[in-house]
Amino acid sequence: MNKQDYYDTLGVARSASEDEIKKAYRKLAMQYHPDRNPDDKAAEEKFKTAAEAYEVLSDPDKRTRYDRFGHQGVASDFGSGGFQWTDFSHAGDFEDILGNLFGGGIFGDLFGGRTRGRASNRGEDLRVNLKLTLEELAQGVSKTIRIKRYVPCDSCEGVGAADRDGVRICPTCHGQGQVQQRASSLFGVVMNVTTCPNCQGQGKTIDRPCSACQGQGRQVKTVTVKVDIPTGAGDGNYMRLQGQGHAGIRGGPAGDVLVVIEQEPHEYFERQEDDVIYVMPLSFSQAALGDQVEVPTLSGKVRLTIPPGTQFGKVFRLRGKGMPHLNGYGQGDQLVKVIVWTPTELTGREKELYQELSRLHSGKTPENDRGFLNRIRDELFGD
């Protein structure tokens, strides 16, 4: 049985923003939540299906793989049995989305007893825009970039305390980073799990914070990071460098660096996906009589035969002279579009020759030739 497209499941377009995806998921989660539909297996299945779609489309990496390869691109994230509630990484979103309605803290059963844990001390992700030329993207390139990020504090080695003996288990939550509270809702009494107010979810308290980092366990430094850009990457593609973002609070895991590619404008090439477009000016005589011309490509110059009678807007295709396919074999083409150059200044002799040609062509202009005009239209704008 074929799985439904995740975008169709949430009822959003493939170009939907993160906010649109979250709003669509919120609507479905509210509609099909099991507490609103007791003993309704169909609603429960729709609730789970919406969660699976949201799990993929709310994660930039998973969404990119899904857009490129479909369900097969994210199958390894869910194991052989497919999506399970233990695969869902947005329990926090559940409480944010539905907390006001249900009083919060009701998702332990859905997730096999999992509840929102201690406040995350993971470091933040960093986004870096990297400008690259078309040639660099065609060949692949290694770049070393300088970034400012949090690194573990030198003074306390990331602990956050002036004295290691001053780090203690929080007496309020007993190291769990969270406390439970009973709350009433439309559906009865539920347990509301909240962040521990004493340790702010860290599970530990500090007697005397490190003066160098004010107890955060991290400090800002400028560091260098190497990134390898594969051939065929393009504007808007990104690479995730895991664990190279901001250091976590008090020894927490580091975030990631997202390197987003910005393709710089080229002097005379234009890129359309993996094809490269080059506009080639020809003189009237070259277009009318034909010629052999040199055309620049990403891999060097090639000779192109211009047949006699070449019209304005004619497109020549150079197979395999475009951009390499990203993470695949082969490459696109180069499209050479012809424009006929019109001189703006003429010598006396040139005027005489053009006037003679004009007399020779009198009555032969294609103004009323619909076939000719249609060909020109197709060359310029496509079929």
PDB file of C-alpha atoms in Angstrom, residues 45-283:
ATOM      1  CA  GLU A  45      -4.452   6.627  13.063  1.00  0.00           C
ATOM      2  CA  LYS A  46      -4.931  10.069  11.480  1.00  0.00           C
ATOM      3  CA  PHE A  47      -3.409  11.636  14.596  1.00  0.00           C
ATOM      4  CA  LYS A  48      -0.362   9.399  14.250  1.00  0.00           C
ATOM      5  CA  THR A  49      -0.113   9.946  10.470  1.00  0.00           C
ATOM      6  CA  ALA A  50      -0.155  13.726  10.959  1.00  0.00           C
ATOM      7  CA  ALA A  51       2.581  13.409  13.604  1.00  0.00           C
ATOM      8  CA  GLU A  52       4.723  11.361  11.208  1.00  0.00           C
ATOM      9  CA  ALA A  53       4.320  13.987   8.470  1.00  0.00           C
ATOM     10  CA  TYR A  54       5.156  16.774  10.925  1.00  0.00           C
ATOM     11  CA  GLU A  55       8.205  14.877  12.212  1.00  0.00           C
ATOM     12  CA  VAL A  56       9.655  14.889   8.691  1.00  0.00           C
ATOM     13  CA  LEU A  57       8.536  18.260   7.304  1.00  0.00           C
ATOM     14  CA  SER A  58       9.449  20.260  10.427  1.00  0.00           C
ATOM     15  CA  ASP A  59      13.055  19.040  10.284  1.00  0.00           C
ATOM     16  CA  PRO A  60      15.086  20.793   7.533  1.00  0.00           C
ATOM     17  CA  ASP A  61      17.384  17.816   6.958  1.00  0.00           C
ATOM     18  CA  LYS A  62      14.589  15.236   6.801  1.00  0.00           C
ATOM     19  CA  ARG A  63      12.468  17.523   4.632  1.00  0.00           C
ATOM     20  CA  THR A  64      15.301  17.967   2.137  1.00  0.00           C
ATOM     21  CA  ARG A  65      15.789  14.203   1.890  1.00  0.00           C
ATOM     22  CA  TYR A  66      12.049  13.642   1.548  1.00  0.00           C
ATOM     23  CA  ASP A  67      11.740  16.285  -1.197  1.00  0.00           C
ATOM     24  CA  ARG A  68      14.572  14.636  -3.119  1.00  0.00           C
ATOM     25  CA  PHE A  69      13.922  10.929  -2.559  1.00  0.00           C
ATOM     26  CA  GLY A  70      10.371  10.645  -1.198  1.00  0.00           C
ATOM     27  CA  HIS A  71       9.484   8.242   1.629  1.00  0.00           C
ATOM     28  CA  GLN A  72      12.578   6.179   0.862  1.00  0.00           C
ATOM     29  CA  GLY A  73      14.768   9.123   1.817  1.00  0.00           C
ATOM     30  CA  VAL A  74      13.568   9.089   5.446  1.00  0.00           C
ATOM     31  CA  ALA A  75      12.797   5.386   5.903  1.00  0.00           C
ATOM     32  CA  SER A  76      16.030   4.791   7.822  1.00  0.00           C
ATOM     33  CA  ASP A  77      14.950   7.347  10.459  1.00  0.00           C
ATOM     34  CA  PHE A  78      12.022   5.177  11.529  1.00  0.00           C
ATOM     35  CA  GLY A  79      13.437   1.640  11.419  1.00  0.00           C
ATOM     36  CA  SER A  80      11.997  -1.470   9.819  1.00  0.00           C
ATOM     37  CA  GLY A  81       8.647  -1.127  11.569  1.00  0.00           C
ATOM     38  CA  GLY A  82       7.976   2.358  10.229  1.00  0.00           C
ATOM     39  CA  PHE A  83       7.138   5.435  12.288  1.00  0.00           C
ATOM     40  CA  GLN A  84       6.563   4.834  16.016  1.00  0.00           C
ATOM     41  CA  TRP A  85       5.754   7.329  18.747  1.00  0.00           C
ATOM     42  CA  THR A  86       9.258   6.831  20.122  1.00  0.00           C
ATOM     43  CA  ASP A  87      10.542   8.358  16.843  1.00  0.00           C
ATOM     44  CA  PHE A  88       8.639  11.586  17.472  1.00  0.00           C
ATOM     45  CA  SER A  89      11.006  14.351  18.547  1.00  0.00           C
ATOM     46  CA  HIS A  90       8.408  17.082  19.069  1.00  0.00           C
ATOM     47  CA  ALA A  91       6.797  16.191  22.367  1.00  0.00           C
ATOM     48  CA  GLY A  92       7.554  19.761  23.380  1.00  0.00           C
ATOM     49  CA  ASP A  93       5.622  21.014  20.358  1.00  0.00           C
ATOM     50  CA  PHE A  94       2.698  18.843  21.435  1.00  0.00           C
ATOM     51  CA  GLU A  95       2.511  20.646  24.756  1.00  0.00           C
ATOM     52  CA  ASP A  96       3.014  24.041  23.122  1.00  0.00           C
ATOM     53  CA  ILE A  97       0.290  23.331  20.570  1.00  0.00           C
ATOM     54  CA  LEU A  98      -2.270  21.614  22.775  1.00  0.00           C
ATOM     55  CA  GLY A  99      -1.290  22.617  26.297  1.00  0.00           C
ATOM     56  CA  ASN A 100      -3.960  25.299  26.704  1.00  0.00           C
ATOM     57  CA  LEU A 101      -6.704  22.887  25.739  1.00  0.00           C
ATOM     58  CA  PHE A 102      -5.616  19.856  27.723  1.00  0.00           C
ATOM     59  CA  GLY A 103      -3.733  21.443  30.612  1.00  0.00           C
ATOM     60  CA  GLY A 104      -0.336  20.137  29.472  1.00  0.00           C
ATOM     61  CA  GLY A 105       1.636  17.060  30.465  1.00  0.00           C
ATOM     62  CA  ILE A 106      -0.723  14.485  28.902  1.00  0.00           C
ATOM     63  CA  PHE A 107       1.569  12.852  26.388  1.00  0.00           C
ATOM     64  CA  GLY A 108       3.368  10.306  28.525  1.00  0.00           C
ATOM     65  CA  ASP A 109       1.081   7.457  27.456  1.00  0.00           C
ATOM     66  CA  LEU A 110       1.291   8.323  23.775  1.00  0.00           C
ATOM     67  CA  PHE A 111       5.065   8.189  23.821  1.00  0.00           C
ATOM     68  CA  GLY A 112       5.467   5.017  25.832  1.00  0.00           C
ATOM     69  CA  GLY A 113       5.889   6.836  29.126  1.00  0.00           C
ATOM     70  CA  ARG A 114       8.150   9.543  27.726  1.00  0.00           C
ATOM     71  CA  THR A 115       7.517  13.039  29.039  1.00  0.00           C
ATOM     72  CA  ARG A 116       9.290  16.281  28.472  1.00  0.00           C
ATOM     73  CA  GLY A 117      12.637  16.012  30.204  1.00  0.00           C
ATOM     74  CA  ARG A 118      14.875  18.578  31.718  1.00  0.00           C
ATOM     75  CA  ALA A 119      15.348  21.837  29.874  1.00  0.00           C
ATOM     76  CA  SER A 120      17.705  21.259  27.002  1.00  0.00           C
ATOM     77  CA  ASN A 121      21.248  22.426  27.650  1.00  0.00           C
ATOM     78  CA  ARG A 122      22.247  21.667  24.070  1.00  0.00           C
ATOM     79  CA  GLY A 123      24.073  24.486  22.343  1.00  0.00           C
ATOM     80  CA  GLU A 124      22.325  26.568  19.721  1.00  0.00           C
ATOM     81  CA  ASP A 125      22.760  25.947  16.018  1.00  0.00           C
ATOM     82  CA  LEU A 126      24.696  28.482  13.965  1.00  0.00           C
ATOM     83  CA  ARG A 127      23.815  29.588  10.437  1.00  0.00           C
ATOM     84  CA  VAL A 128      26.589  30.754   8.134  1.00  0.00           C
ATOM     85  CA  ASN A 129      26.035  32.065   4.603  1.00  0.00           C
ATOM     86  CA  LEU A 130      28.848  31.066   2.247  1.00  0.00           C
ATOM     87  CA  LYS A 131      29.209  32.865  -1.085  1.00  0.00           C
ATOM     88  CA  LEU A 132      30.616  30.703  -3.891  1.00  0.00           C
ATOM     89  CA  THR A 133      31.211  31.208  -7.591  1.00  0.00           C
ATOM     90  CA  LEU A 134      29.566  29.075 -10.248  1.00  0.00           C
ATOM     91  CA  GLU A 135      32.954  27.554 -11.063  1.00  0.00           C
ATOM     92  CA  GLU A 136      33.505  26.560  -7.425  1.00  0.00           C
ATOM     93  CA  LEU A 137      30.078  24.927  -7.307  1.00  0.00           C
ATOM     94  CA  ALA A 138      30.767  23.099 -10.562  1.00  0.00           C
ATOM     95  CA  GLN A 139      34.074  21.659  -9.378  1.00  0.00           C
ATOM     96  CA  GLY A 140      33.422  21.272  -5.644  1.00  0.00           C
ATOM     97  CA  VAL A 141      35.552  23.153  -3.174  1.00  0.00           C
ATOM     98  CA  SER A 142      36.871  23.077   0.394  1.00  0.00           C
ATOM     99  CA  LYS A 143      36.535  26.272   2.399  1.00  0.00           C
ATOM    100  CA  THR A 144      37.761  27.319   5.814  1.00  0.00           C
ATOM    101  CA  ILE A 145      35.391  29.751   7.474  1.00  0.00           C
ATOM    102  CA  ARG A 146      35.799  31.824  10.626  1.00  0.00           C
ATOM    103  CA  ILE A 147      32.898  31.941  13.047  1.00  0.00           C
ATOM    104  CA  LYS A 148      32.223  33.300  16.511  1.00  0.00           C
ATOM    105  CA  ARG A 149      30.727  30.645  18.745  1.00  0.00           C
ATOM    106  CA  TYR A 150      30.458  29.550  22.338  1.00  0.00           C
ATOM    107  CA  VAL A 151      33.157  27.077  23.372  1.00  0.00           C
ATOM    108  CA  PRO A 152      33.630  25.370  26.767  1.00  0.00           C
ATOM    109  CA  CYS A 153      34.906  27.827  29.357  1.00  0.00           C
ATOM    110  CA  ASP A 154      38.671  27.593  29.896  1.00  0.00           C
ATOM    111  CA  SER A 155      38.427  28.490  33.578  1.00  0.00           C
ATOM    112  CA  CYS A 156      35.857  25.920  34.708  1.00  0.00           C
ATOM    113  CA  GLU A 157      36.238  23.451  31.804  1.00  0.00           C
ATOM    114  CA  GLY A 158      32.573  23.806  30.955  1.00  0.00           C
ATOM    115  CA  VAL A 159      31.190  22.949  34.394  1.00  0.00           C
ATOM    116  CA  GLY A 160      29.992  26.471  35.193  1.00  0.00           C
ATOM    117  CA  ALA A 161      31.173  26.373  38.809  1.00  0.00           C
ATOM    118  CA  ALA A 162      34.151  28.079  40.388  1.00  0.00           C
ATOM    119  CA  ASP A 163      34.746  24.863  42.315  1.00  0.00           C
ATOM    120  CA  ARG A 164      33.794  21.417  41.031  1.00  0.00           C
ATOM    121  CA  ASP A 165      32.806  20.425  44.557  1.00  0.00           C
ATOM    122  CA  GLY A 166      30.198  23.185  44.436  1.00  0.00           C
ATOM    123  CA  VAL A 167      28.035  21.339  41.896  1.00  0.00           C
ATOM    124  CA  ARG A 168      25.149  19.558  43.612  1.00  0.00           C
ATOM    125  CA  ILE A 169      22.082  17.550  42.660  1.00  0.00           C
ATOM    126  CA  CYS A 170      19.030  19.795  42.751  1.00  0.00           C
ATOM    127  CA  PRO A 171      17.076  19.012  45.950  1.00  0.00           C
ATOM    128  CA  THR A 172      13.765  20.069  44.400  1.00  0.00           C
ATOM    129  CA  CYS A 173      13.687  17.760  41.368  1.00  0.00           C
ATOM    130  CA  HIS A 174      16.353  15.284  42.551  1.00  0.00           C
ATOM    131  CA  GLY A 175      18.350  15.746  39.368  1.00  0.00           C
ATOM    132  CA  GLN A 176      15.438  15.209  36.976  1.00  0.00           C
ATOM    133  CA  GLY A 177      15.187  18.818  35.824  1.00  0.00           C
ATOM    134  CA  GLN A 178      11.397  18.682  36.041  1.00  0.00           C
ATOM    135  CA  VAL A 179       8.632  18.495  38.587  1.00  0.00           C
ATOM    136  CA  GLN A 180       5.117  17.094  38.374  1.00  0.00           C
ATOM    137  CA  GLN A 181       1.962  18.974  39.243  1.00  0.00           C
ATOM    138  CA  ARG A 182      -1.621  17.779  39.295  1.00  0.00           C
ATOM    139  CA  ALA A 183      -3.961  19.831  37.124  1.00  0.00           C
ATOM    140  CA  SER A 184      -7.640  19.664  36.248  1.00  0.00           C
ATOM    141  CA  SER A 185      -8.896  19.786  32.659  1.00  0.00           C
ATOM    142  CA  LEU A 186     -12.009  19.024  30.649  1.00  0.00           C
ATOM    143  CA  PHE A 187     -10.952  15.388  30.719  1.00  0.00           C
ATOM    144  CA  GLY A 188     -10.279  15.055  34.411  1.00  0.00           C
ATOM    145  CA  VAL A 189      -7.144  15.302  36.537  1.00  0.00           C
ATOM    146  CA  VAL A 190      -3.885  15.078  34.607  1.00  0.00           C
ATOM    147  CA  MET A 191      -0.244  15.303  35.584  1.00  0.00           C
ATOM    148  CA  ASN A 192       1.419  18.453  34.338  1.00  0.00           C
ATOM    149  CA  VAL A 193       5.197  18.135  33.933  1.00  0.00           C
ATOM    150  CA  THR A 194       7.023  21.464  34.177  1.00  0.00           C
ATOM    151  CA  THR A 195      10.609  22.674  34.315  1.00  0.00           C
ATOM    152  CA  CYS A 196      12.050  22.706  37.797  1.00  0.00           C
ATOM    153  CA  PRO A 197      11.939  26.310  39.075  1.00  0.00           C
ATOM    154  CA  ASN A 198      14.962  25.813  41.334  1.00  0.00           C
ATOM    155  CA  CYS A 199      17.540  24.624  38.775  1.00  0.00           C
ATOM    156  CA  GLN A 200      15.789  25.854  35.594  1.00  0.00           C
ATOM    157  CA  GLY A 201      15.752  22.325  34.252  1.00  0.00           C
ATOM    158  CA  GLN A 202      19.479  21.612  34.635  1.00  0.00           C
ATOM    159  CA  GLY A 203      19.076  19.007  37.374  1.00  0.00           C
ATOM    160  CA  LYS A 204      21.989  20.530  39.269  1.00  0.00           C
ATOM    161  CA  THR A 205      22.678  23.648  41.282  1.00  0.00           C
ATOM    162  CA  ILE A 206      25.893  25.608  41.706  1.00  0.00           C
ATOM    163  CA  ASP A 207      27.057  27.092  44.999  1.00  0.00           C
ATOM    164  CA  ARG A 208      29.445  29.603  43.444  1.00  0.00           C
ATOM    165  CA  PRO A 209      29.268  30.290  39.673  1.00  0.00           C
ATOM    166  CA  CYS A 210      32.442  30.615  37.623  1.00  0.00           C
ATOM    167  CA  SER A 211      33.295  34.307  37.318  1.00  0.00           C
ATOM    168  CA  ALA A 212      34.679  33.919  33.795  1.00  0.00           C
ATOM    169  CA  CYS A 213      31.464  32.546  32.274  1.00  0.00           C
ATOM    170  CA  GLN A 214      28.886  33.611  34.909  1.00  0.00           C
ATOM    171  CA  GLY A 215      27.985  29.974  35.501  1.00  0.00           C
ATOM    172  CA  GLN A 216      27.161  29.166  31.879  1.00  0.00           C
ATOM    173  CA  GLY A 217      30.161  26.915  31.358  1.00  0.00           C
ATOM    174  CA  ARG A 218      30.957  28.500  27.996  1.00  0.00           C
ATOM    175  CA  GLN A 219      32.538  31.588  26.486  1.00  0.00           C
ATOM    176  CA  VAL A 220      32.723  33.198  23.044  1.00  0.00           C
ATOM    177  CA  LYS A 221      35.718  32.626  20.798  1.00  0.00           C
ATOM    178  CA  THR A 222      36.495  32.954  17.106  1.00  0.00           C
ATOM    179  CA  VAL A 223      37.305  29.580  15.568  1.00  0.00           C
ATOM    180  CA  THR A 224      37.867  28.155  12.093  1.00  0.00           C
ATOM    181  CA  VAL A 225      35.719  25.431  10.586  1.00  0.00           C
ATOM    182  CA  LYS A 226      36.407  23.494   7.397  1.00  0.00           C
ATOM    183  CA  VAL A 227      33.548  22.630   5.062  1.00  0.00           C
ATOM    184  CA  ASP A 228      33.688  20.515   1.900  1.00  0.00           C
ATOM    185  CA  ILE A 229      31.175  21.619  -0.746  1.00  0.00           C
ATOM    186  CA  PRO A 230      30.215  18.818  -3.165  1.00  0.00           C
ATOM    187  CA  THR A 231      30.039  19.340  -6.913  1.00  0.00           C
ATOM    188  CA  GLY A 232      26.670  20.497  -8.184  1.00  0.00           C
ATOM    189  CA  ALA A 233      25.521  22.293  -5.035  1.00  0.00           C
ATOM    190  CA  GLY A 234      23.434  25.378  -5.643  1.00  0.00           C
ATOM    191  CA  ASP A 235      21.941  28.511  -4.184  1.00  0.00           C
ATOM    192  CA  GLY A 236      20.010  27.726  -1.003  1.00  0.00           C
ATOM    193  CA  ASN A 237      21.519  24.265  -0.484  1.00  0.00           C
ATOM    194  CA  TYR A 238      23.013  23.800   2.954  1.00  0.00           C
ATOM    195  CA  MET A 239      25.362  21.494   4.789  1.00  0.00           C
ATOM    196  CA  ARG A 240      24.979  20.548   8.443  1.00  0.00           C
ATOM    197  CA  LEU A 241      28.217  20.272  10.418  1.00  0.00           C
ATOM    198  CA  GLN A 242      27.133  18.295  13.446  1.00  0.00           C
ATOM    199  CA  GLY A 243      28.539  19.267  16.820  1.00  0.00           C
ATOM    200  CA  GLN A 244      30.380  22.338  15.517  1.00  0.00           C
ATOM    201  CA  GLY A 245      27.873  24.950  16.655  1.00  0.00           C
ATOM    202  CA  HIS A 246      27.638  26.670  20.032  1.00  0.00           C
ATOM    203  CA  ALA A 247      28.836  24.643  23.013  1.00  0.00           C
ATOM    204  CA  GLY A 248      26.060  23.561  25.353  1.00  0.00           C
ATOM    205  CA  ILE A 249      25.381  25.086  28.740  1.00  0.00           C
ATOM    206  CA  ARG A 250      27.415  23.510  31.548  1.00  0.00           C
ATOM    207  CA  GLY A 251      28.805  20.678  29.476  1.00  0.00           C
ATOM    208  CA  GLY A 252      25.735  20.094  27.323  1.00  0.00           C
ATOM    209  CA  PRO A 253      26.157  18.810  23.745  1.00  0.00           C
ATOM    210  CA  ALA A 254      27.150  21.306  21.082  1.00  0.00           C
ATOM    211  CA  GLY A 255      24.750  22.482  18.406  1.00  0.00           C
ATOM    212  CA  ASP A 256      25.357  22.271  14.675  1.00  0.00           C
ATOM    213  CA  VAL A 257      26.609  24.682  12.030  1.00  0.00           C
ATOM    214  CA  LEU A 258      24.342  25.139   9.017  1.00  0.00           C
ATOM    215  CA  VAL A 259      26.380  26.360   6.057  1.00  0.00           C
ATOM    216  CA  VAL A 260      23.950  27.890   3.547  1.00  0.00           C
ATOM    217  CA  ILE A 261      25.250  28.385   0.016  1.00  0.00           C
ATOM    218  CA  GLU A 262      24.809  31.687  -1.784  1.00  0.00           C
ATOM    219  CA  GLN A 263      25.668  31.448  -5.479  1.00  0.00           C
ATOM    220  CA  GLU A 264      27.320  34.637  -6.675  1.00  0.00           C
ATOM    221  CA  PRO A 265      26.108  36.204  -9.936  1.00  0.00           C
ATOM    222  CA  HIS A 266      28.263  35.230 -12.905  1.00  0.00           C
ATOM    223  CA  GLU A 267      29.689  37.598 -15.474  1.00  0.00           C
ATOM    224  CA  TYR A 268      27.991  35.874 -18.414  1.00  0.00           C
ATOM    225  CA  PHE A 269      26.467  32.565 -17.301  1.00  0.00           C
ATOM    226  CA  GLU A 270      23.000  32.104 -15.865  1.00  0.00           C
ATOM    227  CA  ARG A 271      22.068  28.904 -14.064  1.00  0.00           C
ATOM    228  CA  GLN A 272      18.716  27.154 -14.371  1.00  0.00           C
ATOM    229  CA  GLU A 273      18.842  24.106 -12.092  1.00  0.00           C
ATOM    230  CA  ASP A 274      21.687  22.073 -13.648  1.00  0.00           C
ATOM    231  CA  ASP A 275      21.636  23.788 -17.045  1.00  0.00           C
ATOM    232  CA  VAL A 276      23.816  26.805 -17.804  1.00  0.00           C
ATOM    233  CA  ILE A 277      22.640  29.547 -20.164  1.00  0.00           C
ATOM    234  CA  TYR A 278      24.995  31.673 -22.220  1.00  0.00           C
ATOM    235  CA  VAL A 279      23.794  34.529 -24.437  1.00  0.00           C
ATOM    236  CA  MET A 280      25.970  34.813 -27.547  1.00  0.00           C
ATOM    237  CA  PRO A 281      25.893  37.960 -29.702  1.00  0.00           C
ATOM    238  CA  LEU A 282      26.424  37.491 -33.447  1.00  0.00           C
ATOM    239  CA  SER A 283      26.879  40.058 -36.144  1.00  0.00           C
TER     240      SER A 283
END
